[in-house]
Short mmCIF file of C-alpha atoms and ligand atoms in Angstrom, two decimals:
data_model
loop_
_atom_site.label_atom_id
_atom_site.label_comp_id
_atom_site.label_asym_id
_atom_site.label_seq_id
_atom_site.Cartn_x
_atom_site.Cartn_y
_atom_site.Cartn_z
CA UNK A 1 128.10 206.95 -8.45
CA UNK A 2 128.48 206.03 -4.77
CA UNK A 3 130.06 208.27 -2.10
CA UNK A 4 133.32 206.36 -2.52
CA UNK A 5 133.61 207.55 -6.11
CA UNK A 6 132.95 204.07 -7.45
CA UNK A 7 129.79 203.77 -9.57
CA UNK A 8 127.19 201.30 -8.36
CA UNK A 9 127.21 198.10 -10.40
CA UNK A 10 124.20 197.83 -12.68
CA UNK A 11 123.74 194.09 -13.22
CA UNK A 12 122.34 191.42 -10.90
CA UNK A 13 125.96 190.46 -10.27
CA UNK A 14 127.27 191.94 -7.01
CA UNK A 15 130.33 189.87 -6.16
CA UNK A 16 132.85 188.95 -8.85
CA UNK A 17 135.44 186.25 -8.26
CA UNK A 18 138.60 186.49 -10.36
CA UNK A 19 140.90 183.50 -10.43
CA UNK A 20 144.47 184.37 -11.35
CA UNK A 21 146.05 187.73 -10.56
CA UNK A 22 148.64 187.77 -13.33
CA UNK A 23 148.71 190.39 -16.08
CA UNK A 24 145.15 189.68 -17.26
CA UNK A 25 143.60 188.66 -13.92
CA UNK A 26 144.85 191.78 -12.13
CA UNK A 27 143.57 194.00 -14.96
CA UNK A 28 140.17 192.28 -14.89
CA UNK A 29 139.94 192.55 -11.08
CA UNK A 30 140.73 196.26 -11.37
CA UNK A 31 138.14 196.87 -14.09
CA UNK A 32 135.45 195.09 -12.04
CA UNK A 33 136.30 197.05 -8.87
CA UNK A 34 136.30 200.31 -10.87
CA UNK A 35 132.78 199.47 -12.06
CA UNK A 36 131.54 199.11 -8.48
CA UNK A 37 131.67 195.34 -7.97
CA UNK A 38 132.96 193.67 -4.86
CA UNK A 39 135.93 191.60 -6.08
CA UNK A 40 137.56 188.52 -4.58
CA UNK A 41 140.74 187.62 -6.46
CA UNK A 42 142.53 184.34 -5.89
CA UNK A 43 146.13 183.41 -6.63
CA UNK A 44 148.01 180.20 -5.90
CA UNK A 45 150.44 181.74 -3.38
CA UNK A 46 151.00 184.93 -1.43
CA UNK A 47 153.93 186.04 -3.59
CA UNK A 48 151.94 185.90 -6.82
CA UNK A 49 148.96 187.56 -5.11
CA UNK A 50 151.03 190.45 -3.75
CA UNK A 51 152.66 190.94 -7.17
CA UNK A 52 149.23 191.11 -8.84
CA UNK A 53 147.73 193.48 -6.27
CA UNK A 54 150.91 195.58 -6.55
CA UNK A 55 150.37 195.82 -10.31
CA UNK A 56 146.84 197.19 -9.76
CA UNK A 57 148.12 199.73 -7.24
CA UNK A 58 150.92 200.83 -9.59
CA UNK A 59 148.47 201.31 -12.48
CA UNK A 60 146.16 203.41 -10.30
CA UNK A 61 149.07 205.46 -8.92
CA UNK A 62 150.16 206.19 -12.49
CA UNK A 63 146.58 207.27 -13.13
CA UNK A 64 146.75 209.66 -10.15
CA UNK A 65 150.00 211.14 -11.52
CA UNK A 66 148.33 211.62 -14.91
CA UNK A 67 145.35 213.32 -13.25
CA UNK A 68 143.01 210.53 -14.44
CA UNK A 69 142.32 209.04 -11.00
CA UNK A 70 141.74 210.81 -7.69
CA UNK A 71 143.55 209.53 -4.57
CA UNK A 72 140.09 208.84 -3.03
CA UNK A 73 139.10 206.71 -5.99
CA UNK A 74 142.39 204.84 -5.85
CA UNK A 75 141.63 203.92 -2.22
CA UNK A 76 138.01 203.01 -3.06
CA UNK A 77 139.02 200.73 -5.93
CA UNK A 78 141.77 199.00 -3.92
CA UNK A 79 139.33 198.68 -1.00
CA UNK A 80 136.84 196.83 -3.24
CA UNK A 81 139.38 194.10 -4.04
CA UNK A 82 140.07 191.31 -1.57
CA UNK A 83 142.95 188.94 -2.29
CA UNK A 84 143.03 185.30 -1.22
CA UNK A 85 144.90 182.07 -1.89
CA UNK A 86 141.86 179.96 -0.94
CA UNK A 87 139.40 178.86 -3.65
CA UNK A 88 136.71 178.44 -0.94
CA UNK A 89 136.61 182.24 -0.55
CA UNK A 90 135.03 182.46 -3.99
CA UNK A 91 131.83 180.92 -2.56
CA UNK A 92 129.89 184.25 -2.45
CA UNK A 93 130.69 185.09 -6.10
CA UNK A 94 127.78 185.58 -8.51
CA UNK A 95 130.22 185.42 -11.42
CA UNK A 96 133.69 183.86 -11.49
CA UNK A 97 136.13 184.98 -14.18
CA UNK A 98 139.01 182.58 -14.64
CA UNK A 99 142.30 183.98 -15.94
CA UNK A 100 144.81 181.29 -14.99
CA UNK A 101 147.56 179.72 -17.09
CA UNK A 102 146.45 178.50 -20.55
CA UNK A 103 146.53 174.81 -19.68
CA UNK A 104 143.40 172.73 -20.07
CA UNK A 105 144.56 170.44 -17.24
CA UNK A 106 145.07 173.33 -14.79
CA UNK A 107 141.72 174.85 -15.78
CA UNK A 108 139.86 171.54 -15.39
CA UNK A 109 141.27 171.06 -11.88
CA UNK A 110 140.32 174.61 -10.97
CA UNK A 111 136.75 174.31 -12.33
CA UNK A 112 136.22 171.10 -10.35
CA UNK A 113 137.23 172.97 -7.18
CA UNK A 114 135.01 175.94 -8.09
CA UNK A 115 132.04 173.66 -8.82
CA UNK A 116 132.36 172.32 -5.30
CA UNK A 117 132.36 175.73 -3.55
CA UNK A 118 130.23 178.01 -5.74
CA UNK A 119 126.43 178.31 -5.74
CA UNK A 120 124.49 176.51 -8.41
CA UNK A 121 123.47 179.78 -10.09
CA UNK A 122 127.01 181.21 -10.21
CA UNK A 123 128.16 181.83 -13.76
CA UNK A 124 131.63 180.68 -14.76
CA UNK A 125 133.50 182.71 -17.38
CA UNK A 126 136.90 181.95 -18.87
CA UNK A 127 139.24 184.63 -20.16
CA UNK A 128 141.00 182.04 -22.32
CA UNK A 129 142.28 183.38 -25.63
CA UNK A 130 142.73 180.02 -27.34
CA UNK A 131 141.34 177.04 -25.46
CA UNK A 132 137.90 175.58 -26.13
CA UNK A 133 135.06 177.08 -24.09
CA UNK A 134 132.99 174.01 -24.99
CA UNK A 135 135.59 171.59 -23.64
CA UNK A 136 135.90 173.51 -20.37
CA UNK A 137 132.12 173.91 -19.98
CA UNK A 138 131.48 170.24 -20.63
CA UNK A 139 133.82 169.33 -17.76
CA UNK A 140 131.77 171.31 -15.20
CA UNK A 141 128.40 170.70 -13.52
CA UNK A 142 127.07 173.90 -15.15
CA UNK A 143 127.78 173.74 -18.91
CA UNK A 144 124.79 176.03 -19.62
CA UNK A 145 126.13 178.65 -17.17
CA UNK A 146 129.60 178.76 -18.70
CA UNK A 147 130.69 181.46 -21.13
CA UNK A 148 133.85 183.01 -22.55
CA UNK A 149 134.70 186.60 -21.49
CA UNK A 150 137.87 187.53 -23.33
CA UNK A 151 139.51 190.79 -22.28
CA UNK A 152 142.42 192.50 -24.05
CA UNK A 153 145.74 193.67 -22.70
CA UNK A 154 145.92 196.16 -20.99
CA UNK A 155 142.46 195.28 -19.63
CA UNK A 156 141.89 198.58 -17.79
CA UNK A 157 142.40 200.49 -21.06
CA UNK A 158 141.20 198.27 -23.93
CA UNK A 159 137.49 198.74 -24.62
CA UNK A 160 136.69 195.34 -26.11
CA UNK A 161 135.38 192.17 -24.50
CA UNK A 162 134.62 189.12 -26.63
CA UNK A 163 131.63 187.14 -25.32
CA UNK A 164 131.93 183.53 -26.44
CA UNK A 165 129.02 181.18 -26.57
CA UNK A 166 129.54 177.43 -26.67
CA UNK A 167 126.80 175.17 -28.05
CA UNK A 168 125.99 174.46 -24.39
CA UNK A 169 125.69 178.09 -23.14
CA UNK A 170 122.13 179.25 -22.40
CA UNK A 171 120.81 182.38 -24.12
CA UNK A 172 120.09 183.98 -20.73
CA UNK A 173 123.71 183.53 -19.69
CA UNK A 174 124.96 185.07 -22.95
CA UNK A 175 122.65 188.06 -22.37
CA UNK A 176 123.88 188.42 -18.79
CA UNK A 177 127.50 188.26 -19.93
CA UNK A 178 126.86 191.00 -22.51
CA UNK A 179 125.13 193.13 -19.88
CA UNK A 180 128.00 192.54 -17.44
CA UNK A 181 130.62 193.57 -20.03
CA UNK A 182 128.67 196.77 -20.73
CA UNK A 183 128.43 197.49 -16.99
CA UNK A 184 132.27 197.54 -16.98
CA UNK A 185 132.21 200.29 -19.60
CA UNK A 186 133.39 197.82 -22.24
CA UNK A 187 131.97 197.17 -25.70
CA UNK A 188 131.13 193.48 -26.07
CA UNK A 189 131.16 191.54 -29.34
CA UNK A 190 129.73 188.05 -29.69
CA UNK A 191 131.65 185.12 -31.09
CA UNK A 192 131.10 181.42 -31.46
CA UNK A 193 133.58 179.04 -29.92
CA UNK A 194 136.40 178.50 -32.43
CA UNK A 195 139.94 178.99 -31.18
CA UNK A 196 141.10 182.60 -31.39
CA UNK A 197 137.50 183.84 -31.60
CA UNK A 198 137.36 187.07 -33.68
CA UNK A 199 140.38 189.13 -32.73
CA UNK A 200 143.11 186.51 -32.37
CA UNK A 201 141.84 184.72 -35.49
CA UNK A 202 142.83 187.86 -37.42
CA UNK A 203 145.61 189.24 -35.22
CA UNK A 204 147.75 186.11 -34.75
CA UNK A 205 148.35 185.40 -38.50
CA UNK A 206 149.13 189.12 -38.95
CA UNK A 207 151.78 189.04 -36.20
CA UNK A 208 153.19 185.75 -37.54
CA UNK A 209 153.41 187.28 -41.02
CA UNK A 210 155.35 190.21 -39.59
CA UNK A 211 157.89 187.72 -38.17
CA UNK A 212 158.10 185.99 -41.58
CA UNK A 213 158.66 189.32 -43.36
CA UNK A 214 161.41 190.16 -40.85
CA UNK A 215 162.90 186.64 -41.06
CA UNK A 216 163.05 186.89 -44.86
CA UNK A 217 165.06 190.12 -44.58
CA UNK A 218 162.48 192.30 -46.31
CA UNK A 219 162.89 195.12 -43.80
CA UNK A 220 164.22 195.95 -40.33
CA UNK A 221 162.05 195.52 -37.21
CA UNK A 222 161.90 199.29 -36.82
CA UNK A 223 160.72 199.84 -40.38
CA UNK A 224 158.13 197.05 -40.22
CA UNK A 225 156.70 198.59 -37.06
CA UNK A 226 156.88 202.15 -38.37
CA UNK A 227 155.22 201.01 -41.60
CA UNK A 228 152.16 199.66 -39.82
CA UNK A 229 151.99 202.54 -37.33
CA UNK A 230 152.20 205.33 -39.85
CA UNK A 231 150.76 203.51 -42.87
CA UNK A 232 147.76 201.99 -41.13
CA UNK A 233 147.37 204.04 -37.95
CA UNK A 234 147.99 201.10 -35.59
CA UNK A 235 149.02 202.21 -32.06
CA UNK A 236 151.89 199.69 -32.10
CA UNK A 237 153.72 197.97 -34.94
CA UNK A 238 153.34 194.14 -35.08
CA UNK A 239 156.79 193.28 -33.64
CA UNK A 240 156.36 195.75 -30.76
CA UNK A 241 152.93 194.23 -30.21
CA UNK A 242 154.45 190.73 -30.17
CA UNK A 243 156.90 191.89 -27.49
CA UNK A 244 153.95 193.41 -25.60
CA UNK A 245 151.70 190.32 -25.78
CA UNK A 246 154.67 187.97 -25.16
CA UNK A 247 156.43 185.82 -27.74
CA UNK A 248 155.86 182.71 -25.61
CA UNK A 249 152.13 183.46 -25.32
CA UNK A 250 151.79 184.12 -29.05
CA UNK A 251 153.78 180.97 -29.90
CA UNK A 252 151.52 178.95 -27.63
CA UNK A 253 148.32 180.42 -29.10
CA UNK A 254 149.60 179.95 -32.69
CA UNK A 255 150.27 176.27 -32.04
CA UNK A 256 146.75 175.76 -30.67
CA UNK A 257 145.28 177.59 -33.68
CA UNK A 258 147.41 175.57 -36.11
CA UNK A 259 146.28 172.41 -34.40
CA UNK A 260 142.63 173.47 -34.77
CA UNK A 261 142.62 174.78 -38.36
CA UNK A 262 145.66 173.04 -39.95
CA UNK A 263 146.30 176.14 -42.05
CA UNK A 264 149.90 177.24 -42.73
CA UNK A 265 149.14 180.85 -41.77
CA UNK A 266 148.73 179.81 -38.12
CA UNK A 267 152.04 177.89 -38.02
CA UNK A 268 154.64 179.72 -35.89
CA UNK A 269 157.69 180.69 -37.99
CA UNK A 270 161.06 179.13 -36.98
CA UNK A 271 162.45 182.48 -35.75
CA UNK A 272 159.58 182.86 -33.27
CA UNK A 273 160.23 179.34 -31.98
CA UNK A 274 163.98 179.97 -31.61
CA UNK A 275 163.39 183.26 -29.76
CA UNK A 276 161.01 181.52 -27.36
CA UNK A 277 163.56 178.73 -26.84
CA UNK A 278 166.17 181.41 -26.12
CA UNK A 279 163.97 182.94 -23.42
CA UNK A 280 163.42 186.12 -25.47
CA UNK A 281 159.77 186.49 -24.49
CA UNK A 282 159.47 190.22 -25.17
CA UNK A 283 158.88 193.01 -22.70
CA UNK A 284 158.32 190.75 -19.70
CA UNK A 285 161.74 189.06 -20.09
CA UNK A 286 163.49 192.30 -21.07
CA UNK A 287 164.25 191.21 -24.66
CA UNK A 288 162.34 190.17 -27.75
CA UNK A 289 162.54 192.02 -31.04
CA UNK A 290 163.63 195.00 -28.92
CA UNK A 291 165.91 195.34 -25.91
CA UNK A 292 163.96 196.91 -23.04
CA UNK A 293 167.03 197.63 -20.90
CA UNK A 294 167.50 200.67 -23.13
CA UNK A 295 165.33 203.77 -23.24
CA UNK A 296 163.87 203.93 -25.83
CA UNK A 297 164.02 200.16 -26.48
CA UNK A 298 166.54 199.35 -29.23
CA UNK A 299 166.12 196.68 -31.93
CA UNK A 300 168.01 193.50 -31.01
CA UNK A 301 170.85 192.82 -33.44
CA UNK A 302 171.69 189.46 -34.97
CA UNK A 303 168.23 187.87 -35.01
CA UNK A 304 168.41 187.07 -38.74
N1 CAA B 1 145.48 205.13 -15.37
C1 CAA B 1 144.44 205.63 -16.05
N2 CAA B 1 144.40 205.72 -17.40
C2 CAA B 1 145.48 205.29 -18.07
C3 CAA B 1 146.62 204.77 -17.43
C4 CAA B 1 146.58 204.71 -16.01
N3 CAA B 1 147.61 204.24 -15.31
N4 CAA B 1 147.50 204.39 -18.36
C5 CAA B 1 146.96 204.69 -19.56
N5 CAA B 1 145.75 205.24 -19.36
C6 CAA B 1 144.84 205.71 -20.39
C7 CAA B 1 145.37 207.02 -20.93
O1 CAA B 1 144.97 208.13 -20.15
C8 CAA B 1 144.75 207.04 -22.32
O2 CAA B 1 143.39 207.41 -22.23
P1 CAA B 1 142.81 208.59 -23.15
O3 CAA B 1 142.95 208.08 -24.56
O4 CAA B 1 141.40 208.72 -22.68
O5 CAA B 1 143.68 209.76 -22.87
C9 CAA B 1 144.82 205.56 -22.70
O6 CAA B 1 144.85 204.83 -21.46
C10 CAA B 1 146.06 205.24 -23.51
O7 CAA B 1 147.16 205.64 -22.77
P2 CAA B 1 148.41 206.36 -23.42
O8 CAA B 1 147.93 207.12 -24.62
O9 CAA B 1 149.22 207.09 -22.44
O10 CAA B 1 149.28 205.15 -23.75
P3 CAA B 1 149.92 204.79 -25.11
O11 CAA B 1 149.68 205.76 -26.17
O12 CAA B 1 151.31 204.41 -24.79
O13 CAA B 1 149.08 203.49 -25.47
C11 CAA B 1 148.38 201.27 -25.39
C12 CAA B 1 149.26 202.33 -24.76
C13 CAA B 1 146.94 201.50 -24.96
C14 CAA B 1 148.85 199.94 -24.83
C15 CAA B 1 148.49 201.37 -26.95
O14 CAA B 1 149.83 201.32 -27.33
C16 CAA B 1 147.74 200.26 -27.63
O15 CAA B 1 146.54 200.31 -27.78
N6 CAA B 1 148.49 199.22 -28.07
C17 CAA B 1 147.89 198.04 -28.68
C18 CAA B 1 147.43 197.12 -27.59
C19 CAA B 1 146.78 195.91 -28.16
O16 CAA B 1 146.69 195.67 -29.34
N7 CAA B 1 146.30 195.07 -27.22
C20 CAA B 1 145.71 193.82 -27.57
C21 CAA B 1 146.75 192.77 -27.51
S1 CAA B 1 146.09 191.23 -28.02
C22 CAA B 1 145.35 190.61 -26.69
O17 CAA B 1 145.36 191.13 -25.61
C23 CAA B 1 144.60 189.36 -26.93
C24 CAA B 1 145.29 188.11 -26.65
O18 CAA B 1 144.60 187.18 -26.29
C25 CAA B 1 146.72 187.90 -26.89
#
């Protein structure tokens, strides 16, 4: 632990670049800074950057209120994160974690820019939850130094990181990624590169099935959620979890998984599609299976 209250990082990585300061990118930047790394986080514009940095500050302030974080540590963690809108500022990074929009085109463009500014030995890691690590790696000048590092939402709280190896990733890079995840206080699991990896491969069909059960009128949203919370000990029921992850995100992932495996269980049910079309994206849009303008959130009427 350093004087600032931030533990010294324990891997050969010193500077971490994080690209994207949305929900996942801001959480990842925070986790890295909390573990003692120097973090440079890049967003496309100042507005998005300020929103992301504000999210980190709000999380830490909540931690201070809960007595989990000291005010000194809050300052130390925020002080370890530098925001930028310029990709060139990622040049000193030993590891770059990409958490931008799930679009292969956007990611390819970004990796080309990163290839041009980063050192040859810099490792690239994608936080993608559904796109192919192999396809992204193959489009860079460092396919052997490219790995998947998949964090879970909320990243500062969830203990798991999936480490994904493509057929092109070197064993040394996989080992370094595992060591890095452990240095963050996370528990890494290894997966090969098939869309959804371990967790989403199991979680997405489960959430889609919950929508089907609801759509078929078997039970109310509240009872489906209560059933899985109290019957199986899950922290959130599947429809609450869908609202939490985002209906649009889940719909997008499900389509990619269906495209990869061609199995009916990955096909998004019509109700999910209609809700996404209606802009009911869950918590972030204020409405999904529940209405978040009410406290506690109330089930939305008239969905089926
Ligand atoms: N600062 C510090 N610590 C904080 C904090 C803060 N601001 N906010 C929460 N915490 C800590 C709490 O202190 C607590 O830690 P302890 O257990 O050590 O006390 C822990 O985080 C949980 O907090 P709470 O108990 O207050 O919160 P909760 O009970 O409301 O749980 C939750 C919130 C962690 C989100 C829980 O509901 C949960 O685990 N839900 C499921 C989340 C999930 O499944 N995520 C994965 C989604 S899928 C995904 O991400 C993959 C993908 O690609 C789509």
